[in-house]
GROMACS .gro file of N, CA and C in nm:
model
  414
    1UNK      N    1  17.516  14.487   2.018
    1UNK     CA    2  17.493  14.384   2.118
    1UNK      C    3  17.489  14.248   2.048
    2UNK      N    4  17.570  14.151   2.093
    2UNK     CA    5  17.589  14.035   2.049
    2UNK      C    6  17.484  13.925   2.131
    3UNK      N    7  17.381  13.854   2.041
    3UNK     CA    8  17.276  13.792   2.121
    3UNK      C    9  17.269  13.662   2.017
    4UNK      N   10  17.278  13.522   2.147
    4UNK     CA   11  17.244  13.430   2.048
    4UNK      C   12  17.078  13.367   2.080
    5UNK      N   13  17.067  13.345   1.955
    5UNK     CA   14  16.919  13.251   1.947
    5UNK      C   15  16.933  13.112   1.934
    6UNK      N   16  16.861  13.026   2.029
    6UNK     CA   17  16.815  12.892   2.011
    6UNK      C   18  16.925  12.829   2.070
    7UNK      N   19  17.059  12.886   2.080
    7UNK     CA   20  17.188  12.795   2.164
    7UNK      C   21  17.170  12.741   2.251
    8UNK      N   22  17.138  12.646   2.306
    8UNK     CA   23  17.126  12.524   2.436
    8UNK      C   24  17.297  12.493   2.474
    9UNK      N   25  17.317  12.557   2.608
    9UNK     CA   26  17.412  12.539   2.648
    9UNK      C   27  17.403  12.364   2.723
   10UNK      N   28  17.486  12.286   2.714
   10UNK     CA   29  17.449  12.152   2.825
   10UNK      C   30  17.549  12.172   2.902
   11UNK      N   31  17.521  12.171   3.016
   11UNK     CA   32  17.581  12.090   3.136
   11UNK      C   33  17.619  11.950   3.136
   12UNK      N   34  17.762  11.949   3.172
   12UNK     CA   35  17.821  11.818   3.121
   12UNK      C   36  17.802  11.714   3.313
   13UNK      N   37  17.784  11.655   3.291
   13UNK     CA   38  17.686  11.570   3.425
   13UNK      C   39  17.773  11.489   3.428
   14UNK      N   40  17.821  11.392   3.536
   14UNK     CA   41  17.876  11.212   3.565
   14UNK      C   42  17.777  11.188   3.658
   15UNK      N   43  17.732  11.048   3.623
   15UNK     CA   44  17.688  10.958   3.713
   15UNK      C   45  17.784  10.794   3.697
   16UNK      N   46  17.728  10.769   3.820
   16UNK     CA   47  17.840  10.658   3.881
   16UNK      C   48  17.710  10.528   3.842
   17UNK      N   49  17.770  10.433   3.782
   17UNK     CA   50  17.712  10.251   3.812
   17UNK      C   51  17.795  10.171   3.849
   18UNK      N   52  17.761  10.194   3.982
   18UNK     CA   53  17.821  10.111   4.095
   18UNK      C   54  17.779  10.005   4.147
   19UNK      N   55  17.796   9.874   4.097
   19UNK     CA   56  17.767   9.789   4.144
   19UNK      C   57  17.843   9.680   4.237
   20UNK      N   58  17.706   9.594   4.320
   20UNK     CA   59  17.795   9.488   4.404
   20UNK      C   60  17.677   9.400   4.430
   21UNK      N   61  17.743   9.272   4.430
   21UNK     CA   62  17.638   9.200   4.440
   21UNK      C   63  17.517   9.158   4.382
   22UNK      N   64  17.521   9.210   4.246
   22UNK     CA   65  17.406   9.191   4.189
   22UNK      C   66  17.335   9.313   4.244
   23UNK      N   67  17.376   9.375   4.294
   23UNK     CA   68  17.279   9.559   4.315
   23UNK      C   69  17.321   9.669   4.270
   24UNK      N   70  17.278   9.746   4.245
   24UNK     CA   71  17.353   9.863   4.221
   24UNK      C   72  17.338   9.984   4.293
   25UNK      N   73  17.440  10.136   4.367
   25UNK     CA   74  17.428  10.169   4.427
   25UNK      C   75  17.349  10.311   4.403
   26UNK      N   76  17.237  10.344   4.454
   26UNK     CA   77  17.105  10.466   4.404
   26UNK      C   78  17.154  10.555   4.554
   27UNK      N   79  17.113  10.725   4.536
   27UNK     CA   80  17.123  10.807   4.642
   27UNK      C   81  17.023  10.884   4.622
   28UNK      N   82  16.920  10.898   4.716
   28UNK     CA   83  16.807  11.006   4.732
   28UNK      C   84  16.891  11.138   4.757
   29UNK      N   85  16.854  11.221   4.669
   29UNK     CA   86  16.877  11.353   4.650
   29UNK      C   87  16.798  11.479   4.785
   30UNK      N   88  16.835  11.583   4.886
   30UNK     CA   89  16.793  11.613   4.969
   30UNK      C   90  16.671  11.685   4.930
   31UNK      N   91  16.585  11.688   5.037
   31UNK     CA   92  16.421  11.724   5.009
   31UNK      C   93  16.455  11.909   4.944
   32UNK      N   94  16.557  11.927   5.060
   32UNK     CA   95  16.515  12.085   5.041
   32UNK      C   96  16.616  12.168   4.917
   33UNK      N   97  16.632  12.117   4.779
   33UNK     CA   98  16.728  12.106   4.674
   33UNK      C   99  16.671  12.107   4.541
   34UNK      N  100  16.721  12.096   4.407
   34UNK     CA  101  16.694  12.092   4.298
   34UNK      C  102  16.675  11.916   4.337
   35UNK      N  103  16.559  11.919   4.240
   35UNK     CA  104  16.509  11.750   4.191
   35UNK      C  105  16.490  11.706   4.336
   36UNK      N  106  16.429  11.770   4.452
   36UNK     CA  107  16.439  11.737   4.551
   36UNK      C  108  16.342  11.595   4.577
   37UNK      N  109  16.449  11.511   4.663
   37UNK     CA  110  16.331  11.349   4.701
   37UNK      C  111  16.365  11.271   4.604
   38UNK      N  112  16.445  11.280   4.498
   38UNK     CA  113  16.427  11.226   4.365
   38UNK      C  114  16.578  11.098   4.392
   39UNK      N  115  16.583  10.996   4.314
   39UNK     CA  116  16.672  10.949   4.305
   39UNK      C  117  16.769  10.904   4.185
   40UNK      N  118  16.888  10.900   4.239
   40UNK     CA  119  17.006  10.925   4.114
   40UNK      C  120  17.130  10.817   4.135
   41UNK      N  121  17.167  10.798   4.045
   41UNK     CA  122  17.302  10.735   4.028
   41UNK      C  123  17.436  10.886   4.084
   42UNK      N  124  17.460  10.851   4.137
   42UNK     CA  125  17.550  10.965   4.234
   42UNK      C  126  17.684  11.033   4.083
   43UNK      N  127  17.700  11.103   4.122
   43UNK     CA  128  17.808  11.173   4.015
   43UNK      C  129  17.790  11.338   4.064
   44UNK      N  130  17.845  11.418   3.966
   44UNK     CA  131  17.789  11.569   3.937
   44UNK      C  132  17.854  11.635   3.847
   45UNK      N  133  17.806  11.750   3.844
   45UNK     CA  134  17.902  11.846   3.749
   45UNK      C  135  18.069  11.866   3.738
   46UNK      N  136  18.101  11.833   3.590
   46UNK     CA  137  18.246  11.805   3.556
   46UNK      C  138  18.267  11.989   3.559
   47UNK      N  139  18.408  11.967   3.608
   47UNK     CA  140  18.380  12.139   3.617
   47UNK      C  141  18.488  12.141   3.512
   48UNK      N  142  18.611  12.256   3.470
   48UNK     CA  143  18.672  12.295   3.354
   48UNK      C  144  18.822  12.245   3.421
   49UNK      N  145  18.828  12.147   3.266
   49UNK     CA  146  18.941  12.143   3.226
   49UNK      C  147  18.951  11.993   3.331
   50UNK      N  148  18.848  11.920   3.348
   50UNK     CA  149  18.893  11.808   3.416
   50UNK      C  150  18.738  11.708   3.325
   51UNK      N  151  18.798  11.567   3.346
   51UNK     CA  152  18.802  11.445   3.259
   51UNK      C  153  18.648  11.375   3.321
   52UNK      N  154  18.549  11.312   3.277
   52UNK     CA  155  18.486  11.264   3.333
   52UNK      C  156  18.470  11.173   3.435
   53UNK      N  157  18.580  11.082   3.378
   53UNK     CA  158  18.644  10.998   3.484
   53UNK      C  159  18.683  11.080   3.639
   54UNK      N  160  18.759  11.173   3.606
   54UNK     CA  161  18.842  11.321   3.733
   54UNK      C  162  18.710  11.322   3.797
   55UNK      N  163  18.615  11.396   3.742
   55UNK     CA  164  18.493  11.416   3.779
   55UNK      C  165  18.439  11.301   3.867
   56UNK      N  166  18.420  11.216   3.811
   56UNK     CA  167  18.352  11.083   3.925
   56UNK      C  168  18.455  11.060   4.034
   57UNK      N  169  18.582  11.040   4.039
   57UNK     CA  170  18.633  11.016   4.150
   57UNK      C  171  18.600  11.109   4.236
   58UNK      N  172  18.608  11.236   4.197
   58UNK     CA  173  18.641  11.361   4.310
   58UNK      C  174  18.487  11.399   4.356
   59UNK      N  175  18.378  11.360   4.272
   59UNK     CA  176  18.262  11.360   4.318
   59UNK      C  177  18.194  11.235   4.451
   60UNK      N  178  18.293  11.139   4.393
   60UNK     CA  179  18.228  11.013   4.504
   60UNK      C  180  18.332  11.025   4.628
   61UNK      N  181  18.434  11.080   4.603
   61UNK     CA  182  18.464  11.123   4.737
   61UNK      C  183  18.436  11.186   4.823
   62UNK      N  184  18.370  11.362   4.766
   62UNK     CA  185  18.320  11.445   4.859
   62UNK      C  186  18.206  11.450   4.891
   63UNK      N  187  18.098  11.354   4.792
   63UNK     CA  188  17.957  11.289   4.847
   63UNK      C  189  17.958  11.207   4.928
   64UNK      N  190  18.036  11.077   4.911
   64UNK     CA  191  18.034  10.962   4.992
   64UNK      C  192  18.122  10.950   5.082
   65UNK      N  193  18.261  10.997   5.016
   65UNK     CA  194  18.388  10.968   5.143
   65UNK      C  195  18.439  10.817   5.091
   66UNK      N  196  18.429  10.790   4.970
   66UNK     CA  197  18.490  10.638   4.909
   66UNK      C  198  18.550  10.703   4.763
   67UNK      N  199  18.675  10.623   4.805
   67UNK     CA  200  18.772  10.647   4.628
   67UNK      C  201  18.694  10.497   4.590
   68UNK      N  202  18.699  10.576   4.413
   68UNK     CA  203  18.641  10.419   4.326
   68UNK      C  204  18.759  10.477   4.232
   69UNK      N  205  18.728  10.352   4.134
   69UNK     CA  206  18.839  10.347   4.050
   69UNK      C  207  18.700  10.377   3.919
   70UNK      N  208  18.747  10.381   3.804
   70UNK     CA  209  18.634  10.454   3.671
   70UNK      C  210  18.628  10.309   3.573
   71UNK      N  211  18.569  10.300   3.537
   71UNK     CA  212  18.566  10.171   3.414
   71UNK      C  213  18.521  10.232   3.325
   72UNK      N  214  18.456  10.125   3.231
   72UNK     CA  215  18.379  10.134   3.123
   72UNK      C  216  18.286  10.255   3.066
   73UNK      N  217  18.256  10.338   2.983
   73UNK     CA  218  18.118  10.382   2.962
   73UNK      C  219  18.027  10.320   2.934
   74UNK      N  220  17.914  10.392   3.056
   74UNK     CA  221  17.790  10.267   3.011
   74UNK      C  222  17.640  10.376   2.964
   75UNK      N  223  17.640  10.494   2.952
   75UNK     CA  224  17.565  10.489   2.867
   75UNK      C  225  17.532  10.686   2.847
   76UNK      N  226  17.474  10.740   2.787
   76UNK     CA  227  17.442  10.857   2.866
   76UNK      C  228  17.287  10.975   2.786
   77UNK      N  229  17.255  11.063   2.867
   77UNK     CA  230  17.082  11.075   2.870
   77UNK      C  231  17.149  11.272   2.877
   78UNK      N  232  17.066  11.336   2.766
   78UNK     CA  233  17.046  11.430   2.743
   78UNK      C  234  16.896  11.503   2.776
   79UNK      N  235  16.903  11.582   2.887
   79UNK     CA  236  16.719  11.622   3.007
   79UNK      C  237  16.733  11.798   2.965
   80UNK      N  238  16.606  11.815   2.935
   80UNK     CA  239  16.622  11.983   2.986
   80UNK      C  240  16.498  12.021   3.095
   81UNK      N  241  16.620  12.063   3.170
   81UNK     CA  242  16.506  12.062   3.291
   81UNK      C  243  16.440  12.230   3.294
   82UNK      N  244  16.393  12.342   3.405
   82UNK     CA  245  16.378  12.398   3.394
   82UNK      C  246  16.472  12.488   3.396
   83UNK      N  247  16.565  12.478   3.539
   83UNK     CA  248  16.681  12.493   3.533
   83UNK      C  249  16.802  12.513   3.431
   84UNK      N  250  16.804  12.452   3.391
   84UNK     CA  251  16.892  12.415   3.227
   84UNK      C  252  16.896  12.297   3.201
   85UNK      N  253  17.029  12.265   3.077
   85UNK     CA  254  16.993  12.128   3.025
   85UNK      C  255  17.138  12.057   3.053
   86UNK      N  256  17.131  11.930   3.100
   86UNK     CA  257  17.224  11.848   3.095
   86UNK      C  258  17.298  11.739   2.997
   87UNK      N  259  17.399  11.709   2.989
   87UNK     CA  260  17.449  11.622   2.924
   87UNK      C  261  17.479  11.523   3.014
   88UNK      N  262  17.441  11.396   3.046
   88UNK     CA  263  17.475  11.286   3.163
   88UNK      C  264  17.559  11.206   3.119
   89UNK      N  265  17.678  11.176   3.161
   89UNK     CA  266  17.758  11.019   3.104
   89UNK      C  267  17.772  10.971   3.202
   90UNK      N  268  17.757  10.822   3.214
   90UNK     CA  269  17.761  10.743   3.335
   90UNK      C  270  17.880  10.656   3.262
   91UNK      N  271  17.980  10.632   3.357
   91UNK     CA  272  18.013  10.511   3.398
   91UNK      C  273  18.015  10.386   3.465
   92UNK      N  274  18.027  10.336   3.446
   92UNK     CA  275  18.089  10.170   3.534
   92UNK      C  276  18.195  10.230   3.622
   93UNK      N  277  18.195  10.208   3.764
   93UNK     CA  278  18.294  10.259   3.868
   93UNK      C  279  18.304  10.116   3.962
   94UNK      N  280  18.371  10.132   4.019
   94UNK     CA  281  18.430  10.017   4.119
   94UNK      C  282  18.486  10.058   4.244
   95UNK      N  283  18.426  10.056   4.393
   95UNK     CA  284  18.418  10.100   4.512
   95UNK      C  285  18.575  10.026   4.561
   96UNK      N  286  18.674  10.147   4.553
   96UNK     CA  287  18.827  10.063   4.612
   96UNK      C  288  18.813  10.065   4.729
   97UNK      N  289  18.808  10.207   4.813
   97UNK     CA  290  18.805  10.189   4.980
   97UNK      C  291  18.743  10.323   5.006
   98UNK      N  292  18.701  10.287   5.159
   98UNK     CA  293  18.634  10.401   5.222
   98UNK      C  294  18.534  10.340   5.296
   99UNK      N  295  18.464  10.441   5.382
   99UNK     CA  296  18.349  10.364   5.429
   99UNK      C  297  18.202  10.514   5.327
  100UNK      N  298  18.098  10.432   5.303
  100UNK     CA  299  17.998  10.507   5.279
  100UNK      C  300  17.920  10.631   5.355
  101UNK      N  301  17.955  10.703   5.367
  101UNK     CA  302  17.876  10.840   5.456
  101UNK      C  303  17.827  10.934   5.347
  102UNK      N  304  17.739  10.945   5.325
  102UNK     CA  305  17.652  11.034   5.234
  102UNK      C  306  17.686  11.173   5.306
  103UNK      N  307  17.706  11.286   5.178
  103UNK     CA  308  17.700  11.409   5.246
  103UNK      C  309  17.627  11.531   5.185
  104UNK      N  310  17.570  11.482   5.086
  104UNK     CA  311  17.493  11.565   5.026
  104UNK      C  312  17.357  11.469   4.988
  105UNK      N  313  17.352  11.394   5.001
  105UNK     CA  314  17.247  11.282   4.993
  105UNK      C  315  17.145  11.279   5.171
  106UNK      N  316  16.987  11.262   5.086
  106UNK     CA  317  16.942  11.232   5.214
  106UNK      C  318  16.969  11.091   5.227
  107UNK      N  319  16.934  11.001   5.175
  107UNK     CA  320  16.970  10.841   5.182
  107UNK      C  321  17.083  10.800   5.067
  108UNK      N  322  17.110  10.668   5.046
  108UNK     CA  323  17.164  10.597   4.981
  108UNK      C  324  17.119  10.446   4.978
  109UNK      N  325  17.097  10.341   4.834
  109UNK     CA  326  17.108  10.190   4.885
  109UNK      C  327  17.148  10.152   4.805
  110UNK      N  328  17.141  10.022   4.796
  110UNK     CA  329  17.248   9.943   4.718
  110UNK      C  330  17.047   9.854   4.680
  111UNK      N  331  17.026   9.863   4.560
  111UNK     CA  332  16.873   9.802   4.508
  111UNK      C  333  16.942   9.701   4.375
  112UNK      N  334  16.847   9.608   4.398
  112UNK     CA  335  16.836   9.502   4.267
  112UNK      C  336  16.782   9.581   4.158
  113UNK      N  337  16.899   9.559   4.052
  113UNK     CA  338  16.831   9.624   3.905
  113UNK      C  339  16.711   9.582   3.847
  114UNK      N  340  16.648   9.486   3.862
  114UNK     CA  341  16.497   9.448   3.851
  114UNK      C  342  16.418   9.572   3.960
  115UNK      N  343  16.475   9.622   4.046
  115UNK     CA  344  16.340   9.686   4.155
  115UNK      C  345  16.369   9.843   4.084
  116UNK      N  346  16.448   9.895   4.003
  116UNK     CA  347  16.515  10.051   3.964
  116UNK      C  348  16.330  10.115   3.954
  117UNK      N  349  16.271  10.049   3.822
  117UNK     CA  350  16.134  10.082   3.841
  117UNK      C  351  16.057  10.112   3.973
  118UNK      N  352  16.081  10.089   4.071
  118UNK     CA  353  15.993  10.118   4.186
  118UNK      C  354  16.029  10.273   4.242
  119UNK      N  355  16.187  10.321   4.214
  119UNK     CA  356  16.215  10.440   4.268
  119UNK      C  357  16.189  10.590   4.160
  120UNK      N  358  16.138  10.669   4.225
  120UNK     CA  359  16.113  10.809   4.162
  120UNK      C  360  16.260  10.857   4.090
  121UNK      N  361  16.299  10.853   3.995
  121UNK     CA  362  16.463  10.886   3.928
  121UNK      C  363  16.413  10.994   3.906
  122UNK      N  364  16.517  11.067   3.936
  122UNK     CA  365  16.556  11.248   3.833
  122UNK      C  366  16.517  11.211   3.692
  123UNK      N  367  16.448  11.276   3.600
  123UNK     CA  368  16.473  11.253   3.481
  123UNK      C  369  16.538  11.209   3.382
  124UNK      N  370  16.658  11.272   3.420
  124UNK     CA  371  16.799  11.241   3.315
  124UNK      C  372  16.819  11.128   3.371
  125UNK      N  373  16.822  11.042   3.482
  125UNK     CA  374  16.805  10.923   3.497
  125UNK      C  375  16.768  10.806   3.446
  126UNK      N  376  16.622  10.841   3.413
  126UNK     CA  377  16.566  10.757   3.440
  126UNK      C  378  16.604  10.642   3.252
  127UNK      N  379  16.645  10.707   3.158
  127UNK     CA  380  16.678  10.633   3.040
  127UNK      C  381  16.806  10.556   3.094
  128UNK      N  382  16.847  10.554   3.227
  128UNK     CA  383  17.025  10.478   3.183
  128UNK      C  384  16.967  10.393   3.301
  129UNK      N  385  16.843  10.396   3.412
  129UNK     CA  386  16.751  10.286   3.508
  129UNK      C  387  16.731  10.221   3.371
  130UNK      N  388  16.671  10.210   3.294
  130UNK     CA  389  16.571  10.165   3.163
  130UNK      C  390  16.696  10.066   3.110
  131UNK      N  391  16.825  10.151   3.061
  131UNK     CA  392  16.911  10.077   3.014
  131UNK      C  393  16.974   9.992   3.066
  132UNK      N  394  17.028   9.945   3.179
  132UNK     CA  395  17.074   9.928   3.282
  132UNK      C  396  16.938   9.751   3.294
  133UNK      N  397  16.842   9.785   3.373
  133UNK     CA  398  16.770   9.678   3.348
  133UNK      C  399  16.748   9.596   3.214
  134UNK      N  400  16.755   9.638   3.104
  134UNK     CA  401  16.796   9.596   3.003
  134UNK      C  402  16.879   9.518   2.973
  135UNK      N  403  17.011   9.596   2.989
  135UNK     CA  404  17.146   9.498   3.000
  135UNK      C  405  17.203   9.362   3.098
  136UNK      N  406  17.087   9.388   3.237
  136UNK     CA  407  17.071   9.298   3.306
  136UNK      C  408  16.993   9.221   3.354
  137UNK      N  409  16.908   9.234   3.266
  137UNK     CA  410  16.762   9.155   3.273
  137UNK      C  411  16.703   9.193   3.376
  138UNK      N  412  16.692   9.314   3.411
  138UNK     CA  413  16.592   9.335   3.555
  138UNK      C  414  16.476   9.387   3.478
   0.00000   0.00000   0.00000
């Protein structure tokens, strides 16, 4: 029997920094769910054999119902939850078209990066809220 010890598999994660206006766009996660109530920079699991970038488009479409286009990397946060452990990379994304309809989200807003501190973040979150106000003086 082949058994490994101590291997931490990660889950490879996207989250989206979507901004407008000087805000950026946060989604409450549904009550009755993993990390339930909690809030996140929208993204999800990159599944096989597709790109992080692949991943964020096809994620903000079937959450929100909006194509974005992918930019920059802006930062990313390694969590082990109980569940398992993640690997998070966020990008910089840019909202091309669509209208916003959340579909796996209980809410969504568009918050000033100075207010990120006021909302409950998922864990793996909450270092790229931290960074994020940082980079923009919130």
């Amino acid at each position: 029997m082949n058994r490994k010890v101590g291997v931490i598999v990660l889950q490879r994660v996207t989250a989206a920094i979507l901004m407008r206006d000087g805000k950026v766009f946060i989604a409450k996660r549904k009550a009755n769910g993993l990390l339930a109530g909690k809030w996140e920079f929208p993204g999800g699991k990159i599944e096989k054999g597709e790109s992080p970038e692949e991943c964020l488009k096809r994620e903000m479409r079937e959450e929100f119902h909006i194509e974005v286009s992918v930019g920059a990397f802006f930062g990313e946060s390694i969590y082990h939850y109980e569940h398992g452990a993640i690997h998070l990379l966020a990008y910089y994304v840019q909202w091309e078209k669509g209208e916003f309809r959340p579909l796996v989200h209980d809410e969504f807003k568009w918050v000033p990066v100075a207010e990120l501190k006021e909302y409950g973040f998922a864990p793996a979150d909450i270092p790229l809220a931290e960074k994020l106000m940082k980079v923009l003086g919130g």
